[in-house]
mmCIF file of C-alpha atoms in Angstrom:
data_model
loop_
_atom_site.group_PDB
_atom_site.id
_atom_site.type_symbol
_atom_site.label_atom_id
_atom_site.label_comp_id
_atom_site.label_asym_id
_atom_site.label_seq_id
_atom_site.Cartn_x
_atom_site.Cartn_y
_atom_site.Cartn_z
ATOM 1 C CA SER M 187 105.097 -111.327 -59.064
ATOM 2 C CA ALA M 188 105.381 -114.273 -60.421
ATOM 3 C CA VAL M 189 106.055 -114.285 -64.501
ATOM 4 C CA ILE M 190 103.997 -115.773 -66.438
ATOM 5 C CA SER M 191 104.934 -116.369 -70.841
ATOM 6 C CA GLN M 192 102.482 -117.985 -73.119
ATOM 7 C CA LYS M 193 103.204 -119.114 -76.898
ATOM 8 C CA PRO M 194 101.962 -118.778 -79.353
ATOM 9 C CA SER M 195 101.214 -114.671 -79.159
ATOM 10 C CA ARG M 196 98.931 -114.621 -81.839
ATOM 11 C CA ASP M 197 97.368 -116.962 -84.334
ATOM 12 C CA ILE M 198 95.493 -116.952 -87.449
ATOM 13 C CA CYS M 199 94.055 -120.632 -88.090
ATOM 14 C CA GLN M 200 91.396 -121.964 -89.951
ATOM 15 C CA ARG M 201 87.779 -123.789 -88.507
ATOM 16 C CA GLY M 202 87.660 -126.696 -87.953
ATOM 17 C CA THR M 203 91.287 -126.945 -86.652
ATOM 18 C CA SER M 204 92.635 -127.465 -83.409
ATOM 19 C CA LEU M 205 95.410 -124.923 -81.480
ATOM 20 C CA THR M 206 97.538 -125.364 -78.225
ATOM 21 C CA ILE M 207 97.772 -122.410 -75.810
ATOM 22 C CA GLN M 208 100.868 -123.031 -73.679
ATOM 23 C CA CYS M 209 101.920 -120.900 -70.502
ATOM 24 C CA GLN M 210 104.898 -121.353 -68.337
ATOM 25 C CA VAL M 211 105.336 -119.464 -65.121
ATOM 26 C CA ASP M 212 108.682 -118.708 -63.372
ATOM 27 C CA SER M 213 107.914 -120.241 -59.644
ATOM 28 C CA GLN M 214 105.734 -123.549 -59.206
ATOM 29 C CA VAL M 215 102.114 -122.797 -58.293
ATOM 30 C CA THR M 216 99.321 -124.657 -56.890
ATOM 31 C CA MET M 217 96.085 -123.435 -59.296
ATOM 32 C CA MET M 218 96.325 -121.918 -62.541
ATOM 33 C CA PHE M 219 93.388 -120.498 -64.636
ATOM 34 C CA TRP M 220 92.616 -120.249 -67.878
ATOM 35 C CA TYR M 221 90.585 -117.210 -68.967
ATOM 36 C CA ARG M 222 88.623 -116.204 -73.076
ATOM 37 C CA GLN M 223 87.515 -112.794 -73.433
ATOM 38 C CA GLN M 224 86.051 -112.542 -76.666
ATOM 39 C CA PRO M 225 85.992 -108.991 -78.567
ATOM 40 C CA GLY M 226 84.583 -106.263 -76.924
ATOM 41 C CA GLN M 227 83.421 -108.078 -73.472
ATOM 42 C CA SER M 228 85.333 -108.826 -70.308
ATOM 43 C CA LEU M 229 86.865 -112.131 -69.336
ATOM 44 C CA THR M 230 84.777 -114.718 -68.441
ATOM 45 C CA LEU M 231 86.939 -118.056 -66.961
ATOM 46 C CA ILE M 232 87.430 -120.986 -69.032
ATOM 47 C CA ALA M 233 88.797 -123.383 -66.279
ATOM 48 C CA THR M 234 91.398 -124.004 -63.295
ATOM 49 C CA ALA M 235 93.723 -126.449 -63.975
ATOM 50 C CA ASN M 236 95.636 -127.863 -60.891
ATOM 51 C CA GLN M 237 98.390 -130.559 -61.088
ATOM 52 C CA GLY M 238 97.541 -133.888 -60.773
ATOM 53 C CA SER M 239 93.920 -133.576 -61.094
ATOM 54 C CA GLU M 240 91.374 -133.367 -64.130
ATOM 55 C CA ALA M 241 90.788 -129.455 -64.689
ATOM 56 C CA THR M 242 87.424 -127.915 -63.353
ATOM 57 C CA TYR M 243 85.294 -126.573 -65.138
ATOM 58 C CA GLU M 244 82.819 -123.441 -65.662
ATOM 59 C CA SER M 245 79.847 -123.865 -66.828
ATOM 60 C CA GLY M 246 79.208 -123.341 -70.584
ATOM 61 C CA PHE M 247 82.925 -124.864 -71.222
ATOM 62 C CA VAL M 248 83.747 -128.369 -71.347
ATOM 63 C CA ILE M 249 86.437 -130.516 -71.282
ATOM 64 C CA ASP M 250 85.799 -131.851 -75.417
ATOM 65 C CA LYS M 251 86.177 -128.454 -76.679
ATOM 66 C CA PHE M 252 88.693 -126.943 -73.995
ATOM 67 C CA PRO M 253 91.046 -129.820 -73.125
ATOM 68 C CA ILE M 254 93.628 -128.599 -70.089
ATOM 69 C CA SER M 255 96.815 -130.450 -69.196
ATOM 70 C CA ARG M 256 98.721 -129.399 -65.823
ATOM 71 C CA PRO M 257 101.581 -131.489 -66.033
ATOM 72 C CA ASN M 258 103.648 -129.514 -63.338
ATOM 73 C CA LEU M 259 103.629 -127.038 -61.012
ATOM 74 C CA THR M 260 104.961 -124.032 -63.093
ATOM 75 C CA PHE M 261 103.067 -125.662 -66.868
ATOM 76 C CA SER M 262 99.701 -125.619 -68.364
ATOM 77 C CA THR M 263 98.215 -126.040 -72.142
ATOM 78 C CA LEU M 264 94.828 -125.272 -73.104
ATOM 79 C CA THR M 265 93.789 -126.485 -76.435
ATOM 80 C CA VAL M 266 90.800 -124.751 -78.458
ATOM 81 C CA SER M 267 89.332 -127.676 -80.691
ATOM 82 C CA ASN M 268 87.527 -127.585 -83.531
ATOM 83 C CA MET M 269 87.488 -123.951 -83.953
ATOM 84 C CA SER M 270 85.229 -121.653 -85.167
ATOM 85 C CA PRO M 271 84.892 -118.288 -86.033
ATOM 86 C CA GLU M 272 83.352 -117.903 -82.696
ATOM 87 C CA ASP M 273 86.654 -119.113 -81.013
ATOM 88 C CA SER M 274 88.714 -115.989 -81.931
ATOM 89 C CA SER M 275 89.196 -114.254 -78.788
ATOM 90 C CA ILE M 276 92.153 -113.586 -76.522
ATOM 91 C CA TYR M 277 93.159 -116.298 -74.182
ATOM 92 C CA LEU M 278 94.498 -115.609 -70.783
ATOM 93 C CA CYS M 279 96.569 -117.895 -68.457
ATOM 94 C CA SER M 280 96.852 -116.225 -65.029
ATOM 95 C CA VAL M 281 97.847 -117.835 -61.436
ATOM 96 C CA ASP M 282 97.656 -116.893 -58.139
ATOM 97 C CA SER M 283 100.447 -114.671 -56.119
ATOM 98 C CA GLY M 284 99.292 -116.967 -53.137
ATOM 99 C CA THR M 285 97.191 -119.630 -51.425
ATOM 100 C CA GLY M 286 94.670 -117.008 -50.001
ATOM 101 C CA VAL M 287 91.296 -115.635 -51.913
ATOM 102 C CA THR M 288 92.628 -112.418 -51.598
ATOM 103 C CA ASP M 289 95.812 -112.811 -53.239
ATOM 104 C CA THR M 290 96.822 -111.278 -56.247
ATOM 105 C CA GLN M 291 96.302 -113.077 -59.396
ATOM 106 C CA TYR M 292 98.399 -112.271 -62.701
ATOM 107 C CA PHE M 293 98.382 -112.768 -65.837
ATOM 108 C CA GLY M 294 100.489 -113.951 -68.872
ATOM 109 C CA PRO M 295 100.576 -111.725 -71.540
ATOM 110 C CA GLY M 296 97.296 -113.157 -73.488
ATOM 111 C CA THR M 297 97.316 -115.352 -76.535
ATOM 112 C CA ARG M 298 95.497 -113.287 -79.185
ATOM 113 C CA LEU M 299 93.257 -116.085 -81.537
ATOM 114 C CA THR M 300 91.953 -115.994 -84.795
ATOM 115 C CA VAL M 301 89.433 -118.021 -86.984
ATOM 116 C CA LEU M 302 89.012 -117.860 -90.388
ATOM 117 C CA ALA A 41 77.060 -114.921 -55.654
ATOM 118 C CA GLN A 42 79.075 -112.486 -56.362
ATOM 119 C CA LYS A 43 78.790 -109.381 -58.865
ATOM 120 C CA ILE A 44 81.092 -106.317 -60.333
ATOM 121 C CA THR A 45 79.215 -103.242 -62.058
ATOM 122 C CA GLN A 46 81.137 -100.996 -64.399
ATOM 123 C CA THR A 47 79.019 -98.141 -64.790
ATOM 124 C CA GLN A 48 80.929 -96.110 -67.554
ATOM 125 C CA PRO A 49 81.816 -97.697 -71.026
ATOM 126 C CA GLY A 50 84.391 -94.766 -71.486
ATOM 127 C CA MET A 51 85.722 -92.109 -70.053
ATOM 128 C CA PHE A 52 87.991 -89.044 -71.656
ATOM 129 C CA VAL A 53 90.392 -87.096 -69.341
ATOM 130 C CA GLN A 54 92.927 -83.960 -70.309
ATOM 131 C CA GLU A 55 96.709 -85.257 -69.926
ATOM 132 C CA LYS A 56 97.715 -84.396 -66.069
ATOM 133 C CA GLU A 57 94.561 -84.077 -64.851
ATOM 134 C CA ALA A 58 92.956 -87.016 -62.171
ATOM 135 C CA VAL A 59 90.049 -88.920 -63.465
ATOM 136 C CA THR A 60 88.002 -91.555 -61.335
ATOM 137 C CA LEU A 61 86.378 -94.695 -62.983
ATOM 138 C CA ASP A 62 83.422 -96.282 -60.336
ATOM 139 C CA CYS A 63 83.007 -99.807 -59.713
ATOM 140 C CA THR A 64 80.077 -101.175 -57.111
ATOM 141 C CA TYR A 65 79.994 -104.471 -56.205
ATOM 142 C CA ASP A 66 77.560 -106.915 -54.709
ATOM 143 C CA THR A 67 79.003 -109.723 -52.398
ATOM 144 C CA SER A 68 77.138 -111.261 -49.380
ATOM 145 C CA ASP A 69 81.081 -112.862 -47.945
ATOM 146 C CA GLN A 70 82.875 -110.933 -44.986
ATOM 147 C CA SER A 71 86.124 -111.143 -46.433
ATOM 148 C CA TYR A 72 86.477 -110.526 -49.841
ATOM 149 C CA GLY A 73 89.514 -108.776 -52.094
ATOM 150 C CA LEU A 74 89.093 -106.120 -54.619
ATOM 151 C CA PHE A 75 91.490 -105.533 -57.542
ATOM 152 C CA TRP A 76 91.667 -103.688 -60.584
ATOM 153 C CA TYR A 77 93.878 -104.372 -63.631
ATOM 154 C CA LYS A 78 94.894 -102.219 -66.828
ATOM 155 C CA GLN A 79 94.636 -103.972 -70.052
ATOM 156 C CA PRO A 80 96.289 -101.871 -73.296
ATOM 157 C CA SER A 81 95.632 -102.858 -76.968
ATOM 158 C CA SER A 82 98.352 -105.555 -76.758
ATOM 159 C CA GLY A 83 96.057 -107.380 -75.052
ATOM 160 C CA GLU A 84 97.621 -108.182 -70.989
ATOM 161 C CA MET A 85 96.415 -108.210 -67.958
ATOM 162 C CA ILE A 86 98.182 -105.836 -66.242
ATOM 163 C CA PHE A 87 97.661 -105.565 -62.045
ATOM 164 C CA LEU A 88 97.992 -102.278 -60.375
ATOM 165 C CA ILE A 89 95.694 -102.096 -57.043
ATOM 166 C CA TYR A 90 94.187 -104.575 -54.519
ATOM 167 C CA GLN A 91 92.409 -103.602 -51.407
ATOM 168 C CA GLY A 92 91.135 -106.078 -48.973
ATOM 169 C CA SER A 93 87.853 -105.792 -47.059
ATOM 170 C CA TYR A 94 89.356 -105.238 -44.046
ATOM 171 C CA ASP A 95 92.049 -102.973 -44.656
ATOM 172 C CA GLU A 96 91.040 -100.029 -42.774
ATOM 173 C CA GLN A 97 93.075 -97.289 -45.340
ATOM 174 C CA ASN A 98 92.466 -96.763 -48.861
ATOM 175 C CA ALA A 99 95.021 -98.703 -50.888
ATOM 176 C CA THR A 100 97.436 -96.504 -52.817
ATOM 177 C CA GLU A 101 100.603 -97.409 -55.995
ATOM 178 C CA GLY A 102 101.915 -94.505 -56.896
ATOM 179 C CA ARG A 103 99.597 -92.815 -59.388
ATOM 180 C CA TYR A 104 97.140 -95.459 -58.469
ATOM 181 C CA SER A 105 94.374 -95.009 -55.447
ATOM 182 C CA LEU A 106 91.431 -96.838 -54.253
ATOM 183 C CA ASN A 107 88.261 -95.120 -52.942
ATOM 184 C CA PHE A 108 86.691 -97.726 -50.825
ATOM 185 C CA GLN A 109 83.750 -97.219 -49.537
ATOM 186 C CA LYS A 110 82.904 -100.329 -47.686
ATOM 187 C CA ALA A 111 79.268 -99.317 -46.441
ATOM 188 C CA ARG A 112 78.151 -98.374 -50.211
ATOM 189 C CA LYS A 113 79.961 -101.388 -51.874
ATOM 190 C CA SER A 114 82.090 -99.160 -53.903
ATOM 191 C CA ALA A 115 85.902 -99.317 -55.011
ATOM 192 C CA ASN A 116 86.515 -97.069 -57.294
ATOM 193 C CA LEU A 117 89.917 -96.455 -58.822
ATOM 194 C CA VAL A 118 91.916 -93.019 -59.253
ATOM 195 C CA ILE A 119 94.489 -92.215 -61.478
ATOM 196 C CA SER A 120 95.825 -88.815 -60.881
ATOM 197 C CA ALA A 121 98.189 -87.185 -63.266
ATOM 198 C CA SER A 122 97.158 -88.936 -66.159
ATOM 199 C CA GLN A 123 99.701 -89.602 -68.861
ATOM 200 C CA LEU A 124 99.080 -90.818 -72.143
ATOM 201 C CA GLY A 125 99.997 -93.848 -71.669
ATOM 202 C CA ASP A 126 97.127 -95.036 -69.225
ATOM 203 C CA SER A 127 94.565 -94.830 -72.644
ATOM 204 C CA ALA A 128 93.200 -98.621 -72.193
ATOM 205 C CA MET A 129 90.651 -100.560 -70.825
ATOM 206 C CA TYR A 130 90.499 -100.689 -66.832
ATOM 207 C CA PHE A 131 88.873 -103.377 -65.218
ATOM 208 C CA CYS A 132 87.439 -104.071 -61.844
ATOM 209 C CA ALA A 133 86.984 -107.210 -60.288
ATOM 210 C CA MET A 134 86.739 -109.262 -56.887
ATOM 211 C CA ARG A 135 87.105 -112.769 -55.170
ATOM 212 C CA GLY A 136 86.066 -113.567 -51.831
ATOM 213 C CA GLY A 137 84.479 -116.168 -49.193
ATOM 214 C CA SER A 138 85.747 -119.269 -49.884
ATOM 215 C CA SER A 139 85.891 -119.237 -53.432
ATOM 216 C CA TYR A 140 89.156 -118.610 -56.019
ATOM 217 C CA LYS A 141 87.336 -117.389 -58.882
ATOM 218 C CA LEU A 142 88.009 -114.074 -60.006
ATOM 219 C CA ILE A 143 84.786 -112.146 -60.879
ATOM 220 C CA PHE A 144 85.137 -109.061 -63.322
ATOM 221 C CA GLY A 145 82.928 -106.354 -64.495
ATOM 222 C CA SER A 146 82.788 -104.836 -68.243
ATOM 223 C CA GLY A 147 85.362 -102.703 -67.950
ATOM 224 C CA THR A 148 85.773 -98.598 -68.922
ATOM 225 C CA ARG A 149 87.299 -97.133 -71.535
ATOM 226 C CA LEU A 150 90.187 -95.210 -70.774
ATOM 227 C CA LEU A 151 91.245 -91.965 -73.239
ATOM 228 C CA VAL A 152 93.964 -89.263 -72.584
ATOM 229 C CA ARG A 153 93.962 -86.363 -74.465
ATOM 230 C CA PRO A 154 96.626 -84.483 -74.710
#
C-alpha cells in the first residue's frame, strides 16, 4: 500500500484567511482524491486531481473555494479559501492502489482544520 | 446510483466478544467493490478489508471478516475477539462500474467495554 503524508496535521485559522494542505505519496499515482469530513459526518468527495489536467470537482464544490494543484505524480495541494467556521472539518487525501475500479483506496492521516 | 446504508449509529461490545457491523448497498453495476475502513479518534482512515462482487468466498483479514450476501446486497463486517483498541468509527464504502468514486455510508461508532 502507498504511504501518504499530509501537512499540516491540524491548524486553527481565522475566518477570511486561506490554508493550503499538502499531500505527498511515496509512489507515483495517476489519481489523487480530496475528501472533506465535517464534524460527526461521513466523508464527502471534493474533487479528483489528475496530473497535467484540471481537477474534477463534485457537485457543491467549486474551484474558487477549493483550488487544487497537481504538479507531479506524487504530490497535490488543496487550498481552502476565504474560510468560514463552516469549513471546520477533517480534510483527507487518498490514492488508488491500482488502476481498476475495485482497487483499494488508501488515505492520508488527514488535516484537522478549525476556523474561528 | 450507488448507495451505502449503515443503520447502526452506535454499537457496544464486550471485550473479547465478536461484533457484527451492518452494511447494505444498492447498485445496478455488475462489477463493484466493497470496503471497510476504521477511523479512530485521531481522524485517519485505516483500510480494513475488501470484497469484490465476483469473489465467491468471504474476505478475511486477521480478526476481520466480511459476511458478503450478494442476493441481499449486504456486506457486514465481523470483528472477532474485540479489543479495546477497536473502539472507533467504522465506515462501509463501495464503488463500481466505470466510476472511480468511493461512496461512503454514514458510519457506525463502536465502543468496546472492558
